[in-house]
mmCIF file with all atom_site columns, C-alpha atoms in Angstrom:
data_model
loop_
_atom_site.group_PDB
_atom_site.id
_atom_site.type_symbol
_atom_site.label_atom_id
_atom_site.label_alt_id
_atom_site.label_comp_id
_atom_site.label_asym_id
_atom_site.label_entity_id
_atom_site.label_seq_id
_atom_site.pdbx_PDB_ins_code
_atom_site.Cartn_x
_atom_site.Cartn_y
_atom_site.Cartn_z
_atom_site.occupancy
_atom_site.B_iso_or_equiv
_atom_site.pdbx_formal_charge
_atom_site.auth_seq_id
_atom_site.auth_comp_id
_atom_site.auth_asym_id
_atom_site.auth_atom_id
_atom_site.pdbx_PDB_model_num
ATOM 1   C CA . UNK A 1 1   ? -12.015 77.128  73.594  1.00 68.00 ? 1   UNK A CA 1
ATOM 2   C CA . UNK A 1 2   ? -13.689 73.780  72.114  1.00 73.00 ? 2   UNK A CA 1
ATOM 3   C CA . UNK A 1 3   ? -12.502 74.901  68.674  1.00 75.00 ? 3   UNK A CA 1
ATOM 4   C CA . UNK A 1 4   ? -8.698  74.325  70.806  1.00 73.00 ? 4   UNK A CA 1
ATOM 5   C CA . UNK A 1 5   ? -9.705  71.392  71.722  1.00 72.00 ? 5   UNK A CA 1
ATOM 6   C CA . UNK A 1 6   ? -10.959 70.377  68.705  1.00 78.00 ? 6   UNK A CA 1
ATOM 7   C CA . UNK A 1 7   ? -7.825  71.560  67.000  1.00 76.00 ? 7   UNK A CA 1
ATOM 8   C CA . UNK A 1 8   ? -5.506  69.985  69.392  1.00 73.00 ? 8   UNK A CA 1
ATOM 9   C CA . UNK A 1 9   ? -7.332  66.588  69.190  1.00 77.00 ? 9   UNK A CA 1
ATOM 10  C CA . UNK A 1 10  ? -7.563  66.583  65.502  1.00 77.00 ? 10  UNK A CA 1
ATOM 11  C CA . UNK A 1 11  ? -3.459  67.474  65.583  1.00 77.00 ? 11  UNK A CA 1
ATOM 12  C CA . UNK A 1 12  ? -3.088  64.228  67.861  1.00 73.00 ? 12  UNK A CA 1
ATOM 13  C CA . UNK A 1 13  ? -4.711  62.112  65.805  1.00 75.00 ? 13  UNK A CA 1
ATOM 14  C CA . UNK A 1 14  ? -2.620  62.903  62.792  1.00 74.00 ? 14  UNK A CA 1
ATOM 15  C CA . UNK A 1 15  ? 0.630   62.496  64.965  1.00 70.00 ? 15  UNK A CA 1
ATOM 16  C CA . UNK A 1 16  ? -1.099  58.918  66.102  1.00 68.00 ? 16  UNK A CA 1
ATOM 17  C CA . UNK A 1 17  ? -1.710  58.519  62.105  1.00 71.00 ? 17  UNK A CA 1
ATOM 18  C CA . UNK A 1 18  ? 1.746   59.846  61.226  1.00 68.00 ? 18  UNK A CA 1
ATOM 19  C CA . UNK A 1 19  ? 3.429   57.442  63.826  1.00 65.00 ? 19  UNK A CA 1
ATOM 20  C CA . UNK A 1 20  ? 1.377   53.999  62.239  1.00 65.00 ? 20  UNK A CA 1
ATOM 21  C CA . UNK A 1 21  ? 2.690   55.068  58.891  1.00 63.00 ? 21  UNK A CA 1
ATOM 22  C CA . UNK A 1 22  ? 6.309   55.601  60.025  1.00 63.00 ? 22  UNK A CA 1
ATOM 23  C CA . UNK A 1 23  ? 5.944   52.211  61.506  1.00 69.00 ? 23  UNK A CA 1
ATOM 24  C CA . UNK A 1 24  ? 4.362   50.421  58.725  1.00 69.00 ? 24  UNK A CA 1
ATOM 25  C CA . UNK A 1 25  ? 7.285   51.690  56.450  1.00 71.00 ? 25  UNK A CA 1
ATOM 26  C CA . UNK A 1 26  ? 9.673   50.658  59.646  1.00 75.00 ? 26  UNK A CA 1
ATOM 27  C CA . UNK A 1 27  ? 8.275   46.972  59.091  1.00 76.00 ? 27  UNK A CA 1
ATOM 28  C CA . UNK A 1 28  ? 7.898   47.115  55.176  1.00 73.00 ? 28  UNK A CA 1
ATOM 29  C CA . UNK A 1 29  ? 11.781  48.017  54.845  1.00 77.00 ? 29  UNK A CA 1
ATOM 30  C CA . UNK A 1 30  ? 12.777  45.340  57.757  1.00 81.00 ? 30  UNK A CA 1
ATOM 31  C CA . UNK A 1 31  ? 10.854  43.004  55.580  1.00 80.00 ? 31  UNK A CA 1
ATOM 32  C CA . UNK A 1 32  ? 12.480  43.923  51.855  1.00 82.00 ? 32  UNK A CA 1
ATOM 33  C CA . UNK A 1 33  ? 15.807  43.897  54.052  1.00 85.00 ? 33  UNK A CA 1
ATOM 34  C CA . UNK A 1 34  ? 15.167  40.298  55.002  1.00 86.00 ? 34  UNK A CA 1
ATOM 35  C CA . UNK A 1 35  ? 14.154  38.943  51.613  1.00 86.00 ? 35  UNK A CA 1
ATOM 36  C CA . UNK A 1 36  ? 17.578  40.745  50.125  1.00 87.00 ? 36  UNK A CA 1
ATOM 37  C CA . UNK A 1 37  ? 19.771  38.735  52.779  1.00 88.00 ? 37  UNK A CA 1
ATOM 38  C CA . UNK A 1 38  ? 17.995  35.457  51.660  1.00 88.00 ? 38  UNK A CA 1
ATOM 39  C CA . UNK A 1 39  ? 18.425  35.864  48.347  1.00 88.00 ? 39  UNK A CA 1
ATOM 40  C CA . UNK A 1 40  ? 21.721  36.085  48.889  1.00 90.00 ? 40  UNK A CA 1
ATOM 41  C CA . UNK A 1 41  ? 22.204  33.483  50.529  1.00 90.00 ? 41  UNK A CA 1
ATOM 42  C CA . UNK A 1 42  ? 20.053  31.712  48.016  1.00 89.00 ? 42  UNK A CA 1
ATOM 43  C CA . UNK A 1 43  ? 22.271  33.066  45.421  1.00 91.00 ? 43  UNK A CA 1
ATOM 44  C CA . UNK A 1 44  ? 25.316  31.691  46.881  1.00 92.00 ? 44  UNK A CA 1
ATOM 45  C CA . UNK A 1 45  ? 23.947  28.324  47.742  1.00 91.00 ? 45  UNK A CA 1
ATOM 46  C CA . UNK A 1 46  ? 23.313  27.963  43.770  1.00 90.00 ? 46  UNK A CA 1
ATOM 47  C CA . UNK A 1 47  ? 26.702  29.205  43.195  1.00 92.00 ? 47  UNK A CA 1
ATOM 48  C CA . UNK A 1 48  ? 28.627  26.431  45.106  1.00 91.00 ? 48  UNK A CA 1
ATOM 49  C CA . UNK A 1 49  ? 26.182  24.342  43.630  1.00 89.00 ? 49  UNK A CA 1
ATOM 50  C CA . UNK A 1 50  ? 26.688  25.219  40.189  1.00 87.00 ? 50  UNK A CA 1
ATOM 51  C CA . UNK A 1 51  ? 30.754  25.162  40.796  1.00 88.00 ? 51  UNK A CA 1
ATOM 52  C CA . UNK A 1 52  ? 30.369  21.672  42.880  1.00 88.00 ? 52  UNK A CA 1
ATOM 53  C CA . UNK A 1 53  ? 28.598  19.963  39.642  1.00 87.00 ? 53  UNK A CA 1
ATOM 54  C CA . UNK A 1 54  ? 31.078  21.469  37.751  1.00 84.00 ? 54  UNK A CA 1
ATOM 55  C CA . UNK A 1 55  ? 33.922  19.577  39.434  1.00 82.00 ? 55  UNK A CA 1
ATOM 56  C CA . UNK A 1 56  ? 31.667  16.502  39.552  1.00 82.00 ? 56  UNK A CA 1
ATOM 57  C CA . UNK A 1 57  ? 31.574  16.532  35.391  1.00 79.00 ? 57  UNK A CA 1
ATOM 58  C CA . UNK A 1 58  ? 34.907  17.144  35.081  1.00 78.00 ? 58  UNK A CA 1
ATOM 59  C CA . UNK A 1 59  ? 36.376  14.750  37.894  1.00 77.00 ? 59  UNK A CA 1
ATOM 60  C CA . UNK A 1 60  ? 33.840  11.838  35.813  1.00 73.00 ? 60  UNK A CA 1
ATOM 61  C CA . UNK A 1 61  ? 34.285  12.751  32.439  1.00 66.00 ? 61  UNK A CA 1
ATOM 62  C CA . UNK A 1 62  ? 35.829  10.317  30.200  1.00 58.00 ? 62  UNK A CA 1
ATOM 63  C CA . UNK A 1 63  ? 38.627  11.267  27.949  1.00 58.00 ? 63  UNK A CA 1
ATOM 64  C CA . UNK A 1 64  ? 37.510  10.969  24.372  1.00 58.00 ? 64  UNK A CA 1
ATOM 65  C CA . UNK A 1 65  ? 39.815  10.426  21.417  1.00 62.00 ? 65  UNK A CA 1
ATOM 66  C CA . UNK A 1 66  ? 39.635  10.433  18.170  1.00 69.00 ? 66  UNK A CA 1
ATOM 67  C CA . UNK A 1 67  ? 39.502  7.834   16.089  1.00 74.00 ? 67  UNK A CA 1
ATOM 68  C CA . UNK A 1 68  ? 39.806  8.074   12.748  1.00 78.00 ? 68  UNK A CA 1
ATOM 69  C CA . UNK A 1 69  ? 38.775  5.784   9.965   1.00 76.00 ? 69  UNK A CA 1
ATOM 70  C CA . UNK A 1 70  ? 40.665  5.574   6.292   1.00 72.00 ? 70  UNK A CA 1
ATOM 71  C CA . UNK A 1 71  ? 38.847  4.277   3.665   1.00 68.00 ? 71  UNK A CA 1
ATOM 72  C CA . UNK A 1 72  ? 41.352  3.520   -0.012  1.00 66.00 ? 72  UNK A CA 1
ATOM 73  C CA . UNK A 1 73  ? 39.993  1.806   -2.922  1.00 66.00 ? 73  UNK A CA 1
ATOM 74  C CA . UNK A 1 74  ? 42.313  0.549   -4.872  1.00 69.00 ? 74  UNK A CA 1
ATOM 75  C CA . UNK A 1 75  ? 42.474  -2.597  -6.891  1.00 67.00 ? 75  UNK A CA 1
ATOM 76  C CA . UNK A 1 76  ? 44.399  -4.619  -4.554  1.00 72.00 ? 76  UNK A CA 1
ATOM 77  C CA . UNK A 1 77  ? 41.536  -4.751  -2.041  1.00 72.00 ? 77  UNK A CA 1
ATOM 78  C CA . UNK A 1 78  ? 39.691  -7.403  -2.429  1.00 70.00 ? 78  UNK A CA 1
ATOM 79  C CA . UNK A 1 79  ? 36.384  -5.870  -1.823  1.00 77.00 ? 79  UNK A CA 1
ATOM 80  C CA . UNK A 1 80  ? 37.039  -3.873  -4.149  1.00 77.00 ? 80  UNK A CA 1
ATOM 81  C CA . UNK A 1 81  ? 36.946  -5.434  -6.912  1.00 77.00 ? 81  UNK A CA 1
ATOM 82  C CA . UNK A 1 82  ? 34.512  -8.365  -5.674  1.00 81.00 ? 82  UNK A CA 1
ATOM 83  C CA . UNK A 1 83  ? 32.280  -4.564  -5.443  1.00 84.00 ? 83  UNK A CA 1
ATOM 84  C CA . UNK A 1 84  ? 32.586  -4.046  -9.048  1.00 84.00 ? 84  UNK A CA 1
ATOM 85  C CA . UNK A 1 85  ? 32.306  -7.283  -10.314 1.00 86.00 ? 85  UNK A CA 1
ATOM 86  C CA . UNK A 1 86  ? 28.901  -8.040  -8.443  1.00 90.00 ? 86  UNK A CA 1
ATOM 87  C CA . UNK A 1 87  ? 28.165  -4.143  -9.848  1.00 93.00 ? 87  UNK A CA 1
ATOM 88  C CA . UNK A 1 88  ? 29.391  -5.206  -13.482 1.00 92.00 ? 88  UNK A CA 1
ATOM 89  C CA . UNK A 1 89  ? 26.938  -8.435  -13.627 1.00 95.00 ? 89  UNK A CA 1
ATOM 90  C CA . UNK A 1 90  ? 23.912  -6.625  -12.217 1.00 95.00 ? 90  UNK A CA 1
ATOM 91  C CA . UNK A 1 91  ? 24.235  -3.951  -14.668 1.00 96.00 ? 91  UNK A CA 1
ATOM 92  C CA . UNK A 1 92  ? 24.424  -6.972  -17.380 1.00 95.00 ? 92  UNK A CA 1
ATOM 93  C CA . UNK A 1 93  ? 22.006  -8.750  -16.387 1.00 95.00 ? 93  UNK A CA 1
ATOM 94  C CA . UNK A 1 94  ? 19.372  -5.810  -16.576 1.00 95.00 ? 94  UNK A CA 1
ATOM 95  C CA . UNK A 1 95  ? 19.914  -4.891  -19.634 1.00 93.00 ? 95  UNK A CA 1
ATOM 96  C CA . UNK A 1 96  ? 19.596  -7.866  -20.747 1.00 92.00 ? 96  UNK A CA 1
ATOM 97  C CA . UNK A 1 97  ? 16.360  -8.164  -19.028 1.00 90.00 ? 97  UNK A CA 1
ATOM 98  C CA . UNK A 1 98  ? 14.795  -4.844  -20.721 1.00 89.00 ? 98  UNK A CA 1
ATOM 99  C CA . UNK A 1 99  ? 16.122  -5.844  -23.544 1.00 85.00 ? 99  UNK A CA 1
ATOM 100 C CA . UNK A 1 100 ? 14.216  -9.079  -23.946 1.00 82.00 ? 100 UNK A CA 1
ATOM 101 C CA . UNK A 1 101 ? 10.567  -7.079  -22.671 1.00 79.00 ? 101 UNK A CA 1
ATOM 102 C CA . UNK A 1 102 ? 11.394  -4.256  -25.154 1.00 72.00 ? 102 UNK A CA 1
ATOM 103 C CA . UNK A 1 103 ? 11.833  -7.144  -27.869 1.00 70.00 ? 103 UNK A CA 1
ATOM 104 C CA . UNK A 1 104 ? 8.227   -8.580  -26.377 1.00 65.00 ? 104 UNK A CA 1
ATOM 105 C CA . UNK A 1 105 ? 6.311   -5.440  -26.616 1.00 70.00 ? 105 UNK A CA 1
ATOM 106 C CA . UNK A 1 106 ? 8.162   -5.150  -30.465 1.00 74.00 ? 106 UNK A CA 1
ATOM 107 C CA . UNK A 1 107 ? 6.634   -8.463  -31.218 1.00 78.00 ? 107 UNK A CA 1
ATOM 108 C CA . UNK A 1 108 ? 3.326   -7.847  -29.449 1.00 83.00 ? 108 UNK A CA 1
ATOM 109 C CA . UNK A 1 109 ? 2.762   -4.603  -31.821 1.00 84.00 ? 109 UNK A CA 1
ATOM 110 C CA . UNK A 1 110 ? 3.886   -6.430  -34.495 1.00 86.00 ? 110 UNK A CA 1
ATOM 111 C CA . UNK A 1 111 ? 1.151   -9.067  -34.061 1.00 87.00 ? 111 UNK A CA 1
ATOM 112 C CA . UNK A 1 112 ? -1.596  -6.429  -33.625 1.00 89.00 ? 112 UNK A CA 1
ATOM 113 C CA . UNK A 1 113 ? -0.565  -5.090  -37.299 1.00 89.00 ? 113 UNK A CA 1
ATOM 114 C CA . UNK A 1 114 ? -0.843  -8.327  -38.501 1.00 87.00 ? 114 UNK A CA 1
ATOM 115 C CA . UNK A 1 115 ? -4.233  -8.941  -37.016 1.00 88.00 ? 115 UNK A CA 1
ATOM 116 C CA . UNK A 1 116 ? -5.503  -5.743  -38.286 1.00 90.00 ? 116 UNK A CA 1
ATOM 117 C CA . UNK A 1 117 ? -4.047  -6.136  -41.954 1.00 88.00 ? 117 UNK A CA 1
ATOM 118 C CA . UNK A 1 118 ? -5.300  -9.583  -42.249 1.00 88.00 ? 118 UNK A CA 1
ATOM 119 C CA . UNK A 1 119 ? -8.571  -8.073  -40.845 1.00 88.00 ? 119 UNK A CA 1
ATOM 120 C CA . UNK A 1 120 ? -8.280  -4.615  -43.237 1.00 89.00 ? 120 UNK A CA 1
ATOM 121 C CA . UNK A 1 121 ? -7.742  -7.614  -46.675 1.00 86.00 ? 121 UNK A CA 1
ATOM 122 C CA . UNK A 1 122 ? -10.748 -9.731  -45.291 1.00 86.00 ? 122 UNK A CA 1
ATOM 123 C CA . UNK A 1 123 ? -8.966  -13.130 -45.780 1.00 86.00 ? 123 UNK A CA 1
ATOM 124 C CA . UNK A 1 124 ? -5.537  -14.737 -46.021 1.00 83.00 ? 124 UNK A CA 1
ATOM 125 C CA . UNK A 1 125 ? -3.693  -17.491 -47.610 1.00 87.00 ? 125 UNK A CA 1
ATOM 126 C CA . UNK A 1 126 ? -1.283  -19.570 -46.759 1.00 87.00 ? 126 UNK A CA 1
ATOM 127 C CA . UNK A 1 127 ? 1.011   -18.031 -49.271 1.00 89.00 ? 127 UNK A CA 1
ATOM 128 C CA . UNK A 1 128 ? -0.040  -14.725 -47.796 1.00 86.00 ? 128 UNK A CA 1
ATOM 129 C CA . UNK A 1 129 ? 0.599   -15.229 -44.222 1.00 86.00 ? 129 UNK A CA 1
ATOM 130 C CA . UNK A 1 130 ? 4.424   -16.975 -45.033 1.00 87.00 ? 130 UNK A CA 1
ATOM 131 C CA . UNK A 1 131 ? 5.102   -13.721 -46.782 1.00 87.00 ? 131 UNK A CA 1
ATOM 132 C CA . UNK A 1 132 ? 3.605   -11.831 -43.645 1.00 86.00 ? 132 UNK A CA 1
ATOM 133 C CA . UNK A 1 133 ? 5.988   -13.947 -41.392 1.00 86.00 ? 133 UNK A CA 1
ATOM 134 C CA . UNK A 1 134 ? 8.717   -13.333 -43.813 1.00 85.00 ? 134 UNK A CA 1
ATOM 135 C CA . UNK A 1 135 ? 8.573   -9.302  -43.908 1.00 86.00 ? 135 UNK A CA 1
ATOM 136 C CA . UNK A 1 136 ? 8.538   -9.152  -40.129 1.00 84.00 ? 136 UNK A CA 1
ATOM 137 C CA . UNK A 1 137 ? 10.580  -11.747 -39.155 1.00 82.00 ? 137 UNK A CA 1
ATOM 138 C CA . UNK A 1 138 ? 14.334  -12.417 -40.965 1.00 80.00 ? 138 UNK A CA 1
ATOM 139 C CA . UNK A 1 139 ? 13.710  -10.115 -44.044 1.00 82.00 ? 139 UNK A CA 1
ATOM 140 C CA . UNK A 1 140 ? 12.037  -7.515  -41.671 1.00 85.00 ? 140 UNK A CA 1
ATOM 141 C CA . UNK A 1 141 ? 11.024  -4.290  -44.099 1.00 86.00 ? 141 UNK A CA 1
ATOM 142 C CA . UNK A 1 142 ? 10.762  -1.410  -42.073 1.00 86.00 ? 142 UNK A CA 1
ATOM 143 C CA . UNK A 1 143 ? 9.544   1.114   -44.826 1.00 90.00 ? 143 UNK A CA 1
ATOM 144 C CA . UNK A 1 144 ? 7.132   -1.703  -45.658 1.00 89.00 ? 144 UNK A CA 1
ATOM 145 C CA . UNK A 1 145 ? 5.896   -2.021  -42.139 1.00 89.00 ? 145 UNK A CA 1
ATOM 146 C CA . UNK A 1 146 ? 5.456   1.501   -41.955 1.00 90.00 ? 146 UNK A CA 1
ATOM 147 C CA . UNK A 1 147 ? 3.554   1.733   -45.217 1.00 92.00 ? 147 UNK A CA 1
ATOM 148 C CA . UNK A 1 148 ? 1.366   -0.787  -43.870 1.00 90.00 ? 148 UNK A CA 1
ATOM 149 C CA . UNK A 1 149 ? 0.808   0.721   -40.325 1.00 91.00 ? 149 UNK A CA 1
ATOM 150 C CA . UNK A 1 150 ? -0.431  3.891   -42.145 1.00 93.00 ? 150 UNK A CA 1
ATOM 151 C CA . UNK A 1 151 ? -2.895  1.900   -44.714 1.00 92.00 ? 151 UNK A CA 1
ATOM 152 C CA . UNK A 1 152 ? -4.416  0.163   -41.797 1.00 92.00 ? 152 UNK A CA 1
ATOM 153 C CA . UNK A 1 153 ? -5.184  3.187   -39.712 1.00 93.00 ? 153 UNK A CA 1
ATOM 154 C CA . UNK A 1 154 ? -6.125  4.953   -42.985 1.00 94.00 ? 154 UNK A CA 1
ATOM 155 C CA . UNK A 1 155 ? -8.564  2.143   -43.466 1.00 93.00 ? 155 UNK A CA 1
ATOM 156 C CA . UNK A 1 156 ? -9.727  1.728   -39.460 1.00 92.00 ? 156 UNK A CA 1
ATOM 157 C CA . UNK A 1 157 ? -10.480 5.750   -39.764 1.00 94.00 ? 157 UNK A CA 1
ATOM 158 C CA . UNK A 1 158 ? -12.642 5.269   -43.135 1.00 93.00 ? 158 UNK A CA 1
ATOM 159 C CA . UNK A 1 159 ? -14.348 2.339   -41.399 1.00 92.00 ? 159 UNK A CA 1
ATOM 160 C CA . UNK A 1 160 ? -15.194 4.345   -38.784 1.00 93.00 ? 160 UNK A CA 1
ATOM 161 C CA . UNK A 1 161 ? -16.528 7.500   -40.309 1.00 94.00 ? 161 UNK A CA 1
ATOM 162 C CA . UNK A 1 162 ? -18.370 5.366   -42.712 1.00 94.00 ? 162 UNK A CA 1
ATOM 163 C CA . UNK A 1 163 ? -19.908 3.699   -39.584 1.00 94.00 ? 163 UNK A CA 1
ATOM 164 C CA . UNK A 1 164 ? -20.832 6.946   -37.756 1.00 94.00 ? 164 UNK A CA 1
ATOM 165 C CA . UNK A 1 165 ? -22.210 8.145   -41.431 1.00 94.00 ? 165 UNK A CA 1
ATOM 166 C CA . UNK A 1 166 ? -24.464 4.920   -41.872 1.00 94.00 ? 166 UNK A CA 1
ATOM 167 C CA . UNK A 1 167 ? -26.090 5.517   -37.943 1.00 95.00 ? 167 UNK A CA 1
ATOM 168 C CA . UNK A 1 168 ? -26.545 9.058   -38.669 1.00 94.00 ? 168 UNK A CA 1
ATOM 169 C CA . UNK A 1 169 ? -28.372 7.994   -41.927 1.00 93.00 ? 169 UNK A CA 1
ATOM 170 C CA . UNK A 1 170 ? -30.668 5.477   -40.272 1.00 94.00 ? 170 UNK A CA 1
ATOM 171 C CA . UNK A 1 171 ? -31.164 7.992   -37.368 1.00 94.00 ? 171 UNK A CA 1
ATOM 172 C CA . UNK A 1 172 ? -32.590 10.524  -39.582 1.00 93.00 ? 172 UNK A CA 1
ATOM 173 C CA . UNK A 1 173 ? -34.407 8.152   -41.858 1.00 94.00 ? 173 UNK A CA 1
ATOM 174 C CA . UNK A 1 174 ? -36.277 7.085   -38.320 1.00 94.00 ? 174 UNK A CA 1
ATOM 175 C CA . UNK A 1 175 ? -36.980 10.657  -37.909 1.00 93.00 ? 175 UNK A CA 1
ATOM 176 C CA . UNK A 1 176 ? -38.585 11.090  -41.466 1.00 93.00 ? 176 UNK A CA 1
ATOM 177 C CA . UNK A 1 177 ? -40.769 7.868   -41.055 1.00 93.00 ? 177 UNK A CA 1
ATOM 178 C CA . UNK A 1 178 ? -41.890 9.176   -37.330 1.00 93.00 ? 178 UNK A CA 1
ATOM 179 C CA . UNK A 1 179 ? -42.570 12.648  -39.193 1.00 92.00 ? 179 UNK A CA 1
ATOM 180 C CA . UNK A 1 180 ? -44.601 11.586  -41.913 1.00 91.00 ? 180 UNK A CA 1
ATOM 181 C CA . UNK A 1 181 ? -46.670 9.014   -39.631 1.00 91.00 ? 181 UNK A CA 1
ATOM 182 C CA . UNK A 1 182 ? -47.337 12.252  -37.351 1.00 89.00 ? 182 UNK A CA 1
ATOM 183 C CA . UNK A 1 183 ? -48.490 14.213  -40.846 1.00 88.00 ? 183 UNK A CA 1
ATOM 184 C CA . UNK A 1 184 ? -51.013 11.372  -41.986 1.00 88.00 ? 184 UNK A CA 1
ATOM 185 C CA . UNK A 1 185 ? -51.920 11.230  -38.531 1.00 87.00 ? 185 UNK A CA 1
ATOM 186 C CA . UNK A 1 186 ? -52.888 14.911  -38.826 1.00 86.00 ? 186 UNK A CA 1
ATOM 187 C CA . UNK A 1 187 ? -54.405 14.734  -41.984 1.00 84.00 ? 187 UNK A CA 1
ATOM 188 C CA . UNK A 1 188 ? -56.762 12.025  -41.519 1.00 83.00 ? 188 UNK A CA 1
ATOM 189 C CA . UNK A 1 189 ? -58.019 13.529  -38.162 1.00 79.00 ? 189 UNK A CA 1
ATOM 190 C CA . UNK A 1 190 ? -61.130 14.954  -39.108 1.00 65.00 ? 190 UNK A CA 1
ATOM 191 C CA . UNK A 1 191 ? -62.167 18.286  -38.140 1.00 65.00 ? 191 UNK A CA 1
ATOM 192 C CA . UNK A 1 192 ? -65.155 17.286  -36.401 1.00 60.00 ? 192 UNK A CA 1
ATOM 193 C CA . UNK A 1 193 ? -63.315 15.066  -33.180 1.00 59.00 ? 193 UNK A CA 1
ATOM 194 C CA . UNK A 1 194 ? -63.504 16.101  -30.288 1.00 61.00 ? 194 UNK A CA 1
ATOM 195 C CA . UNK A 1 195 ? -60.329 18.223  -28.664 1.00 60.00 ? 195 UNK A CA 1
ATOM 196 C CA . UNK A 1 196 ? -58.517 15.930  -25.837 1.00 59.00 ? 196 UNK A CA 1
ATOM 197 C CA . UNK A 1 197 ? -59.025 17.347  -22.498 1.00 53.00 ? 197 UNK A CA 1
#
């Protein structure tokens, strides 16, 4: 008979369990019910909302129109042309601008093959230097500058190899004198001195 009553209590306490459960999911699906209704009602709130902004912006917005701008050129405006005139003399006056530092850079290089030529000859005369004036200034040779411009570099490049020879000359002829000071050093050291320590 215990094992009855054993049985029938243990049955009770799963109907007691069974019951809490049934009521728990009572309350959990009055609860899910509730949050549904106020969404809704959250939902429609930002619906009228929505639509009442909506008239708002439309009630307050401004009618726009369009406006529309025509720009001609033609000859008649006087912008126009006052445009291309002011245009016209800029363009003028900067060319005449680079030409006038082209022409000073000409001159400039011209100078510098006069220095060096004069330089390259080792003197000048008077006579010499008119006629230098006179080939490149009004009676300006071209083939003769050129032929120049070539013998002075030919000449700058011998007198520069010839300079680089001449150093490497003296360099070795140190060399040879510090050599054969080091041999007569040598030879006159006599056998008999004492090794340096």
């Amino acid at each position: 008979m215990a094992r009855v009553y054993e049985g029938l209590a243990a049955i009770k306490n799963d109907m007691v369990s069974m019951d809490r459960k049934n009521s728990s999911q009572e309350r959990l699906g009055q609860v899910l019910s509730e949050m549904r209704n106020e969404q809704y009602q959250n939902q429609k709130k930002v619906e009228a909302l929505f639509c009442e902004t909506n008239d708002t912006i439309r009630k307050n917005a401004v009618k726009t129109s369009n406006i529309n701008h025509h720009f001609s050129l033609s000859v008649e405006s006087p912008y126009t042309l006052g445009s291309f005139s002011v245009m016209f003399a800029g363009i003028v006056a900067l060319s005449v601008a680079l030409y006038f530092s082209v022409r000073t850079d000409n001159a400039q290089a011209d100078n510098d093959l006069k220095y060096r030529y004069i330089k390259m000859k080792g003197e000048a005369t008077p006579e010499q230097l008119v006629e230098l004036e006179n080939l490149f200034g009004p009676n300006r040779d071209n083939e003769r500058i050129r032929q120049m411009r070539e013998d002075v570099e030919d000449y700058e490049e011998a007198v520069q190899r010839q300079t680089t020879l001449t150093e490497q000359a003296r360099l070795k002829e140190q060399a040879a004198r510090e050599l054969d000071s080091k041999a007569k050093f040598i030879k006159d050291k006599s056998i008999t001195d004492e090794p340096k320590k």
